[in-house]
PDB file of C-alpha atoms in Angstrom:
ATOM      1  CA  MET X   1      54.659 124.063  63.458  1.00  0.00           C
ATOM      2  CA  LYS X   2      54.523 127.840  63.520  1.00  0.00           C
ATOM      3  CA  LYS X   3      52.945 128.138  60.059  1.00  0.00           C
ATOM      4  CA  PHE X   4      50.311 125.569  61.018  1.00  0.00           C
ATOM      5  CA  THR X   5      49.397 127.572  64.104  1.00  0.00           C
ATOM      6  CA  LEU X   6      49.274 130.894  62.201  1.00  0.00           C
ATOM      7  CA  LEU X   7      46.968 129.439  59.538  1.00  0.00           C
ATOM      8  CA  LEU X   8      44.590 128.021  62.161  1.00  0.00           C
ATOM      9  CA  VAL X   9      44.457 131.275  64.179  1.00  0.00           C
ATOM     10  CA  ALA X  10      43.904 133.355  61.018  1.00  0.00           C
ATOM     11  CA  ILE X  11      40.954 131.247  59.851  1.00  0.00           C
ATOM     12  CA  SER X  12      39.474 130.723  63.315  1.00  0.00           C
ATOM     13  CA  PHE X  13      39.330 134.339  64.232  1.00  0.00           C
ATOM     14  CA  THR X  14      38.001 135.405  60.870  1.00  0.00           C
ATOM     15  CA  PHE X  15      34.966 133.153  61.322  1.00  0.00           C
ATOM     16  CA  LYS X  16      33.916 133.267  64.922  1.00  0.00           C
ATOM     17  CA  GLY X  17      31.215 130.879  66.132  1.00  0.00           C
ATOM     18  CA  VAL X  18      30.491 127.533  67.678  1.00  0.00           C
ATOM     19  CA  SER X  19      31.867 124.161  66.506  1.00  0.00           C
ATOM     20  CA  GLN X  20      30.020 123.023  63.397  1.00  0.00           C
ATOM     21  CA  SER X  21      29.253 119.562  64.756  1.00  0.00           C
ATOM     22  CA  ASN X  22      28.267 120.979  68.100  1.00  0.00           C
ATOM     23  CA  LYS X  23      26.087 123.528  66.349  1.00  0.00           C
ATOM     24  CA  THR X  24      24.218 120.930  64.313  1.00  0.00           C
ATOM     25  CA  LEU X  25      23.640 118.859  67.453  1.00  0.00           C
ATOM     26  CA  SER X  26      22.117 121.931  69.102  1.00  0.00           C
ATOM     27  CA  PHE X  27      19.820 122.274  66.033  1.00  0.00           C
ATOM     28  CA  LEU X  28      18.648 118.691  66.602  1.00  0.00           C
ATOM     29  CA  ASN X  29      17.855 119.343  70.269  1.00  0.00           C
ATOM     30  CA  GLN X  30      15.777 122.398  69.403  1.00  0.00           C
ATOM     31  CA  PHE X  31      14.032 121.448  66.171  1.00  0.00           C
ATOM     32  CA  THR X  32      13.448 117.715  66.084  1.00  0.00           C
ATOM     33  CA  ASN X  33       9.689 118.249  65.769  1.00  0.00           C
ATOM     34  CA  SER X  34       9.918 120.800  62.962  1.00  0.00           C
ATOM     35  CA  ASP X  35       9.027 120.023  59.355  1.00  0.00           C
ATOM     36  CA  SER X  36      11.567 122.622  58.159  1.00  0.00           C
ATOM     37  CA  ALA X  37      15.187 122.118  57.358  1.00  0.00           C
ATOM     38  CA  TYR X  38      17.842 124.355  58.845  1.00  0.00           C
ATOM     39  CA  VAL X  39      20.669 125.313  56.490  1.00  0.00           C
ATOM     40  CA  SER X  40      24.015 126.691  57.700  1.00  0.00           C
ATOM     41  CA  ILE X  41      27.046 127.916  55.731  1.00  0.00           C
ATOM     42  CA  PHE X  42      30.147 127.628  57.851  1.00  0.00           C
ATOM     43  CA  ALA X  43      33.955 127.964  57.821  1.00  0.00           C
ATOM     44  CA  ASP X  44      36.337 125.776  59.722  1.00  0.00           C
ATOM     45  CA  GLY X  45      40.010 125.938  60.631  1.00  0.00           C
ATOM     46  CA  ASN X  46      41.763 122.882  62.023  1.00  0.00           C
ATOM     47  CA  ILE X  47      44.994 121.085  62.663  1.00  0.00           C
ATOM     48  CA  GLN X  48      45.108 117.309  62.268  1.00  0.00           C
ATOM     49  CA  GLY X  49      48.060 115.072  62.604  1.00  0.00           C
ATOM     50  CA  LEU X  50      49.298 111.512  62.819  1.00  0.00           C
ATOM     51  CA  VAL X  51      50.769 110.715  66.212  1.00  0.00           C
ATOM     52  CA  THR X  52      54.254 109.381  65.555  1.00  0.00           C
ATOM     53  CA  ASN X  53      57.668 109.120  67.171  1.00  0.00           C
ATOM     54  CA  SER X  54      59.021 111.711  64.746  1.00  0.00           C
ATOM     55  CA  GLU X  55      60.948 114.569  66.254  1.00  0.00           C
ATOM     56  CA  ASN X  56      59.479 117.046  63.829  1.00  0.00           C
ATOM     57  CA  ASN X  57      55.906 118.055  62.981  1.00  0.00           C
ATOM     58  CA  SER X  58      55.930 117.236  59.288  1.00  0.00           C
ATOM     59  CA  ASP X  59      52.961 114.931  59.715  1.00  0.00           C
ATOM     60  CA  ALA X  60      50.751 117.769  61.014  1.00  0.00           C
ATOM     61  CA  VAL X  61      48.208 119.152  58.500  1.00  0.00           C
ATOM     62  CA  ALA X  62      46.602 122.525  58.901  1.00  0.00           C
ATOM     63  CA  SER X  63      43.619 123.405  56.741  1.00  0.00           C
ATOM     64  CA  GLY X  64      40.680 125.683  56.336  1.00  0.00           C
ATOM     65  CA  ALA X  65      37.346 124.655  54.820  1.00  0.00           C
ATOM     66  CA  ILE X  66      34.028 126.078  53.859  1.00  0.00           C
ATOM     67  CA  GLY X  67      30.886 123.998  53.909  1.00  0.00           C
ATOM     68  CA  ILE X  68      27.167 123.581  54.273  1.00  0.00           C
ATOM     69  CA  SER X  69      25.033 121.637  56.713  1.00  0.00           C
ATOM     70  CA  VAL X  70      21.400 120.719  56.338  1.00  0.00           C
ATOM     71  CA  VAL X  71      19.451 119.612  59.402  1.00  0.00           C
ATOM     72  CA  LYS X  72      15.993 118.080  59.231  1.00  0.00           C
ATOM     73  CA  LYS X  73      14.550 116.396  62.255  1.00  0.00           C
ATOM     74  CA  HIS X  74      17.002 113.694  63.353  1.00  0.00           C
ATOM     75  CA  VAL X  75      19.174 113.838  60.242  1.00  0.00           C
ATOM     76  CA  ILE X  76      22.218 116.019  59.475  1.00  0.00           C
ATOM     77  CA  TRP X  77      23.989 116.307  56.124  1.00  0.00           C
ATOM     78  CA  VAL X  78      27.361 118.132  56.063  1.00  0.00           C
ATOM     79  CA  ALA X  79      29.511 118.818  52.997  1.00  0.00           C
ATOM     80  CA  SER X  80      32.751 120.774  53.078  1.00  0.00           C
ATOM     81  CA  ILE X  81      35.676 121.578  50.745  1.00  0.00           C
ATOM     82  CA  ASN X  82      39.213 122.624  51.696  1.00  0.00           C
ATOM     83  CA  ILE X  83      39.939 126.183  50.659  1.00  0.00           C
ATOM     84  CA  ALA X  84      43.390 126.412  52.367  1.00  0.00           C
ATOM     85  CA  SER X  85      45.868 123.741  53.275  1.00  0.00           C
ATOM     86  CA  THR X  86      49.489 123.263  54.202  1.00  0.00           C
ATOM     87  CA  THR X  87      49.462 119.924  52.351  1.00  0.00           C
ATOM     88  CA  ASP X  88      50.986 120.108  48.849  1.00  0.00           C
ATOM     89  CA  THR X  89      54.050 117.982  48.081  1.00  0.00           C
ATOM     90  CA  LEU X  90      54.913 115.143  50.449  1.00  0.00           C
ATOM     91  CA  THR X  91      58.199 113.304  50.686  1.00  0.00           C
ATOM     92  CA  SER X  92      57.190 111.274  53.744  1.00  0.00           C
ATOM     93  CA  GLY X  93      54.427 111.045  56.321  1.00  0.00           C
ATOM     94  CA  PHE X  94      51.913 109.679  53.763  1.00  0.00           C
ATOM     95  CA  GLY X  95      49.818 108.252  56.669  1.00  0.00           C
ATOM     96  CA  SER X  96      48.689 111.765  57.555  1.00  0.00           C
ATOM     97  CA  VAL X  97      46.809 112.127  54.294  1.00  0.00           C
ATOM     98  CA  ILE X  98      45.637 108.495  54.121  1.00  0.00           C
ATOM     99  CA  LEU X  99      44.073 108.298  57.532  1.00  0.00           C
ATOM    100  CA  THR X 100      42.652 111.774  58.083  1.00  0.00           C
ATOM    101  CA  PRO X 101      39.652 112.456  55.866  1.00  0.00           C
ATOM    102  CA  ALA X 102      39.955 115.277  53.282  1.00  0.00           C
ATOM    103  CA  SER X 103      43.316 116.435  54.490  1.00  0.00           C
ATOM    104  CA  GLY X 104      44.777 117.107  51.028  1.00  0.00           C
ATOM    105  CA  LYS X 105      45.250 120.121  48.795  1.00  0.00           C
ATOM    106  CA  GLN X 106      42.911 123.113  48.757  1.00  0.00           C
ATOM    107  CA  LEU X 107      39.985 122.985  46.318  1.00  0.00           C
ATOM    108  CA  THR X 108      40.548 119.324  45.448  1.00  0.00           C
ATOM    109  CA  SER X 109      39.774 117.740  48.851  1.00  0.00           C
ATOM    110  CA  GLY X 110      36.442 117.433  50.645  1.00  0.00           C
ATOM    111  CA  VAL X 111      34.157 115.359  52.782  1.00  0.00           C
ATOM    112  CA  LEU X 112      30.427 114.454  52.846  1.00  0.00           C
ATOM    113  CA  GLU X 113      28.971 113.426  56.217  1.00  0.00           C
ATOM    114  CA  PHE X 114      25.711 111.963  57.392  1.00  0.00           C
ATOM    115  CA  HIS X 115      24.567 111.947  61.044  1.00  0.00           C
ATOM    116  CA  LEU X 116      21.514 110.114  62.391  1.00  0.00           C
ATOM    117  CA  ASP X 117      20.689 111.070  65.958  1.00  0.00           C
ATOM    118  CA  GLU X 118      20.277 107.939  68.188  1.00  0.00           C
ATOM    119  CA  PRO X 119      17.897 105.820  66.064  1.00  0.00           C
ATOM    120  CA  PHE X 120      18.193 102.742  68.332  1.00  0.00           C
ATOM    121  CA  LYS X 121      19.498 101.505  71.684  1.00  0.00           C
ATOM    122  CA  LEU X 122      22.263  99.088  72.555  1.00  0.00           C
ATOM    123  CA  PHE X 123      22.377  97.745  76.121  1.00  0.00           C
ATOM    124  CA  SER X 124      19.824 100.431  77.065  1.00  0.00           C
ATOM    125  CA  LYS X 125      22.080 103.200  75.703  1.00  0.00           C
ATOM    126  CA  PRO X 126      20.970 105.441  72.787  1.00  0.00           C
ATOM    127  CA  ILE X 127      23.237 104.984  69.771  1.00  0.00           C
ATOM    128  CA  GLY X 128      23.723 107.404  66.844  1.00  0.00           C
ATOM    129  CA  ILE X 129      25.139 106.789  63.400  1.00  0.00           C
ATOM    130  CA  HIS X 130      27.904 108.760  61.639  1.00  0.00           C
ATOM    131  CA  ALA X 131      28.862 107.952  58.045  1.00  0.00           C
ATOM    132  CA  TYR X 132      31.256 109.805  55.749  1.00  0.00           C
ATOM    133  CA  ALA X 133      32.813 109.709  52.295  1.00  0.00           C
ATOM    134  CA  SER X 134      35.970 111.727  51.639  1.00  0.00           C
ATOM    135  CA  ALA X 135      38.381 112.440  48.846  1.00  0.00           C
ATOM    136  CA  SER X 136      41.728 114.238  49.020  1.00  0.00           C
ATOM    137  CA  SER X 137      44.605 114.861  46.565  1.00  0.00           C
ATOM    138  CA  SER X 138      48.251 115.557  47.196  1.00  0.00           C
ATOM    139  CA  LYS X 139      51.593 115.331  45.435  1.00  0.00           C
ATOM    140  CA  TRP X 140      54.088 112.630  46.390  1.00  0.00           C
ATOM    141  CA  LEU X 141      57.741 113.311  45.691  1.00  0.00           C
ATOM    142  CA  LEU X 142      59.853 110.141  45.271  1.00  0.00           C
ATOM    143  CA  THR X 143      63.324 109.788  43.720  1.00  0.00           C
ATOM    144  CA  ASP X 144      63.026 113.319  42.193  1.00  0.00           C
ATOM    145  CA  THR X 145      59.680 112.350  40.574  1.00  0.00           C
ATOM    146  CA  THR X 146      56.449 113.944  41.612  1.00  0.00           C
ATOM    147  CA  LYS X 147      53.139 112.112  41.099  1.00  0.00           C
ATOM    148  CA  ALA X 148      49.615 113.033  42.103  1.00  0.00           C
ATOM    149  CA  ALA X 149      47.846 110.734  44.651  1.00  0.00           C
ATOM    150  CA  THR X 150      44.166 110.643  45.397  1.00  0.00           C
ATOM    151  CA  VAL X 151      42.896 109.048  48.647  1.00  0.00           C
ATOM    152  CA  PHE X 152      39.279 107.976  48.876  1.00  0.00           C
ATOM    153  CA  GLY X 153      37.841 107.197  52.268  1.00  0.00           C
ATOM    154  CA  LEU X 154      34.661 105.685  53.693  1.00  0.00           C
ATOM    155  CA  GLY X 155      33.567 105.315  57.291  1.00  0.00           C
ATOM    156  CA  LEU X 156      30.508 104.095  59.194  1.00  0.00           C
ATOM    157  CA  THR X 157      30.624 104.482  62.956  1.00  0.00           C
ATOM    158  CA  PHE X 158      28.145 103.995  65.803  1.00  0.00           C
ATOM    159  CA  VAL X 159      28.165 106.930  68.254  1.00  0.00           C
ATOM    160  CA  ASN X 160      27.624 106.845  72.016  1.00  0.00           C
ATOM    161  CA  LYS X 161      26.846 110.391  73.277  1.00  0.00           C
ATOM    162  CA  VAL X 162      27.996 110.478  76.913  1.00  0.00           C
ATOM    163  CA  ILE X 163      27.358 114.186  77.487  1.00  0.00           C
ATOM    164  CA  GLY X 164      25.450 116.571  75.293  1.00  0.00           C
ATOM    165  CA  SER X 165      23.971 119.661  76.910  1.00  0.00           C
ATOM    166  CA  THR X 166      23.554 123.408  76.493  1.00  0.00           C
ATOM    167  CA  LYS X 167      23.305 125.882  79.337  1.00  0.00           C
ATOM    168  CA  GLY X 168      22.919 129.530  78.456  1.00  0.00           C
ATOM    169  CA  ASP X 169      25.525 130.385  75.861  1.00  0.00           C
ATOM    170  CA  ASN X 170      27.657 127.417  76.657  1.00  0.00           C
ATOM    171  CA  SER X 171      27.475 123.938  75.081  1.00  0.00           C
ATOM    172  CA  VAL X 172      29.362 120.800  76.055  1.00  0.00           C
ATOM    173  CA  TYR X 173      29.618 117.432  74.292  1.00  0.00           C
ATOM    174  CA  LEU X 174      31.528 114.200  74.881  1.00  0.00           C
ATOM    175  CA  GLY X 175      31.055 111.207  72.669  1.00  0.00           C
ATOM    176  CA  PHE X 176      32.656 107.955  71.521  1.00  0.00           C
ATOM    177  CA  GLU X 177      32.377 106.219  68.105  1.00  0.00           C
ATOM    178  CA  PHE X 178      33.460 102.945  66.565  1.00  0.00           C
ATOM    179  CA  GLY X 179      32.917 101.179  63.245  1.00  0.00           C
ATOM    180  CA  PRO X 180      34.377  99.910  59.974  1.00  0.00           C
ATOM    181  CA  THR X 181      36.429 102.086  57.656  1.00  0.00           C
ATOM    182  CA  TYR X 182      38.071 101.996  54.232  1.00  0.00           C
ATOM    183  CA  ARG X 183      40.820 103.797  52.386  1.00  0.00           C
ATOM    184  CA  GLY X 184      41.783 103.501  48.732  1.00  0.00           C
ATOM    185  CA  ILE X 185      44.876 105.118  47.142  1.00  0.00           C
ATOM    186  CA  PHE X 186      44.420 106.006  43.496  1.00  0.00           C
ATOM    187  CA  GLY X 187      45.571 108.740  41.037  1.00  0.00           C
ATOM    188  CA  ASP X 188      48.769 108.895  38.968  1.00  0.00           C
ATOM    189  CA  ILE X 189      50.887 107.295  41.711  1.00  0.00           C
ATOM    190  CA  SER X 190      48.990 104.040  41.256  1.00  0.00           C
ATOM    191  CA  ASN X 191      50.109 103.920  37.612  1.00  0.00           C
ATOM    192  CA  TYR X 192      53.748 103.582  38.674  1.00  0.00           C
ATOM    193  CA  PRO X 193      54.048 100.377  40.791  1.00  0.00           C
ATOM    194  CA  SER X 194      57.748 100.886  41.555  1.00  0.00           C
ATOM    195  CA  LEU X 195      57.173 104.450  42.918  1.00  0.00           C
ATOM    196  CA  TYR X 196      54.076 103.393  44.786  1.00  0.00           C
ATOM    197  CA  GLU X 197      55.813 100.434  46.439  1.00  0.00           C
ATOM    198  CA  LYS X 198      58.729 102.687  47.353  1.00  0.00           C
ATOM    199  CA  ALA X 199      56.385 105.097  49.043  1.00  0.00           C
ATOM    200  CA  LEU X 200      54.328 102.617  51.026  1.00  0.00           C
ATOM    201  CA  GLY X 201      56.174  99.343  50.889  1.00  0.00           C
ATOM    202  CA  THR X 202      53.317  97.507  49.229  1.00  0.00           C
ATOM    203  CA  LYS X 203      51.657  97.199  45.818  1.00  0.00           C
ATOM    204  CA  GLY X 204      48.158  97.056  47.314  1.00  0.00           C
ATOM    205  CA  ASN X 205      46.082 100.211  47.299  1.00  0.00           C
ATOM    206  CA  HIS X 206      43.027  99.021  49.327  1.00  0.00           C
ATOM    207  CA  LEU X 207      43.005  99.340  53.119  1.00  0.00           C
ATOM    208  CA  LEU X 208      40.166  97.958  55.256  1.00  0.00           C
ATOM    209  CA  GLY X 209      39.648  97.836  59.011  1.00  0.00           C
ATOM    210  CA  PHE X 210      38.113  99.688  61.922  1.00  0.00           C
ATOM    211  CA  GLU X 211      38.271 103.152  63.425  1.00  0.00           C
ATOM    212  CA  GLY X 212      37.104 104.572  66.726  1.00  0.00           C
ATOM    213  CA  GLY X 213      37.704 107.538  68.947  1.00  0.00           C
ATOM    214  CA  LEU X 214      36.411 110.254  71.193  1.00  0.00           C
ATOM    215  CA  LYS X 215      35.340 113.796  70.565  1.00  0.00           C
ATOM    216  CA  ILE X 216      35.148 116.678  73.038  1.00  0.00           C
ATOM    217  CA  LYS X 217      33.472 119.953  72.219  1.00  0.00           C
ATOM    218  CA  PHE X 218      33.091 123.158  74.185  1.00  0.00           C
ATOM    219  CA  ASN X 219      31.503 126.106  72.456  1.00  0.00           C
ATOM    220  CA  LYS X 220      33.820 127.124  69.584  1.00  0.00           C
ATOM    221  CA  ILE X 221      36.386 124.349  70.062  1.00  0.00           C
ATOM    222  CA  THR X 222      36.311 120.701  69.047  1.00  0.00           C
ATOM    223  CA  ALA X 223      39.133 118.315  69.883  1.00  0.00           C
ATOM    224  CA  GLY X 224      39.315 114.623  69.201  1.00  0.00           C
ATOM    225  CA  ILE X 225      41.474 111.518  69.015  1.00  0.00           C
ATOM    226  CA  GLN X 226      40.788 108.738  66.480  1.00  0.00           C
ATOM    227  CA  GLY X 227      42.390 105.287  66.364  1.00  0.00           C
ATOM    228  CA  PHE X 228      42.684 103.151  63.211  1.00  0.00           C
ATOM    229  CA  VAL X 229      43.391  99.437  62.730  1.00  0.00           C
ATOM    230  CA  LEU X 230      43.792  99.009  58.982  1.00  0.00           C
ATOM    231  CA  HIS X 231      45.030  96.042  56.879  1.00  0.00           C
ATOM    232  CA  ASP X 232      46.479  95.902  53.426  1.00  0.00           C
ATOM    233  CA  VAL X 233      43.838  93.816  51.704  1.00  0.00           C
ATOM    234  CA  GLU X 234      45.840  92.950  48.586  1.00  0.00           C
ATOM    235  CA  GLY X 235      49.546  93.055  49.493  1.00  0.00           C
ATOM    236  CA  LYS X 236      49.101  91.722  53.023  1.00  0.00           C
ATOM    237  CA  LYS X 237      51.995  94.049  54.055  1.00  0.00           C
ATOM    238  CA  LYS X 238      52.551  96.214  57.063  1.00  0.00           C
ATOM    239  CA  ILE X 239      52.774  99.922  56.157  1.00  0.00           C
ATOM    240  CA  ASP X 240      54.532 102.256  58.598  1.00  0.00           C
ATOM    241  CA  GLY X 241      52.210 105.047  59.728  1.00  0.00           C
ATOM    242  CA  VAL X 242      49.161 103.432  58.142  1.00  0.00           C
ATOM    243  CA  THR X 243      48.481  99.772  59.120  1.00  0.00           C
ATOM    244  CA  SER X 244      48.511  98.078  62.544  1.00  0.00           C
ATOM    245  CA  PHE X 245      47.240 100.528  65.168  1.00  0.00           C
ATOM    246  CA  GLN X 246      47.589 104.227  64.329  1.00  0.00           C
ATOM    247  CA  ILE X 247      46.314 107.327  66.154  1.00  0.00           C
ATOM    248  CA  THR X 248      45.409 110.687  64.725  1.00  0.00           C
ATOM    249  CA  GLY X 249      44.507 113.798  66.722  1.00  0.00           C
ATOM    250  CA  GLY X 250      43.086 117.149  65.851  1.00  0.00           C
ATOM    251  CA  ILE X 251      41.600 120.434  67.047  1.00  0.00           C
ATOM    252  CA  SER X 252      39.364 122.793  65.204  1.00  0.00           C
ATOM    253  CA  ILE X 253      37.506 126.068  65.563  1.00  0.00           C
ATOM    254  CA  SER X 254      34.535 126.682  63.283  1.00  0.00           C
ATOM    255  CA  GLY X 255      31.443 128.766  63.041  1.00  0.00           C
ATOM    256  CA  ALA X 256      28.513 129.696  60.836  1.00  0.00           C
ATOM    257  CA  PHE X 257      28.390 133.010  58.973  1.00  0.00           C
ATOM    258  CA  TYR X 258      24.879 132.285  57.614  1.00  0.00           C
ATOM    259  CA  GLN X 259      22.041 130.079  58.831  1.00  0.00           C
ATOM    260  CA  ASP X 260      18.305 130.087  58.302  1.00  0.00           C
ATOM    261  CA  LYS X 261      15.246 127.875  58.185  1.00  0.00           C
ATOM    262  CA  PHE X 262      13.898 126.635  54.836  1.00  0.00           C
ATOM    263  CA  LYS X 263      10.966 124.567  53.708  1.00  0.00           C
ATOM    264  CA  LEU X 264      12.046 121.561  51.687  1.00  0.00           C
TER     265      LEU X 264
END
């Protein structure tokens, strides 16, 4: 766990600033009537992990990413790519890279996000939309054989913002989200059915279900817990650490090192 913490601290203190998601929400609050787009280049350091009964922390993933966000009125686009990661060769804990978006190796893992700020109401409560597509790669070591695995993820959640305010230099956010999600496992590992089945206990590589969770943000820090209920669409099997009900948690510190207004 020590190396995860050191990586997070090194990245976090190199790029000081507010949480990327919190920052973009602040942009929306200030510039919803503007015809300009606000572009931000940011860096992010985070630790994500699958909550298990394991006595060690092998399922924890520390990573650093660089990305860009574009904000125009009520819409936010965010794209990021991992530039540092503790994920490389896995012998177990495959759920940590399957469930958590873009948690794979550096330079070959990333995520594209879309946020729409409260376009409609449900039971008199404003509801936002969050969609993402992610891809991550890692190496799986099984019976002395290493194969590359690529995990593709999709998610579409509806967001209920409970608290979202800024006072002076401080900003606070609390929100919940819920919606359908998908994971597909591809790459070289899928070409070797016996190894794939040994790793996951199934021959199916398509997982479909729902995800939901809460996110808390205060200034530079974002923390969240996400729950997943996934099903093996093809094999109809239960996969330890992946199907049934699984929980992931994470904390990140991120900030912009360049931001400006542009006409699009």
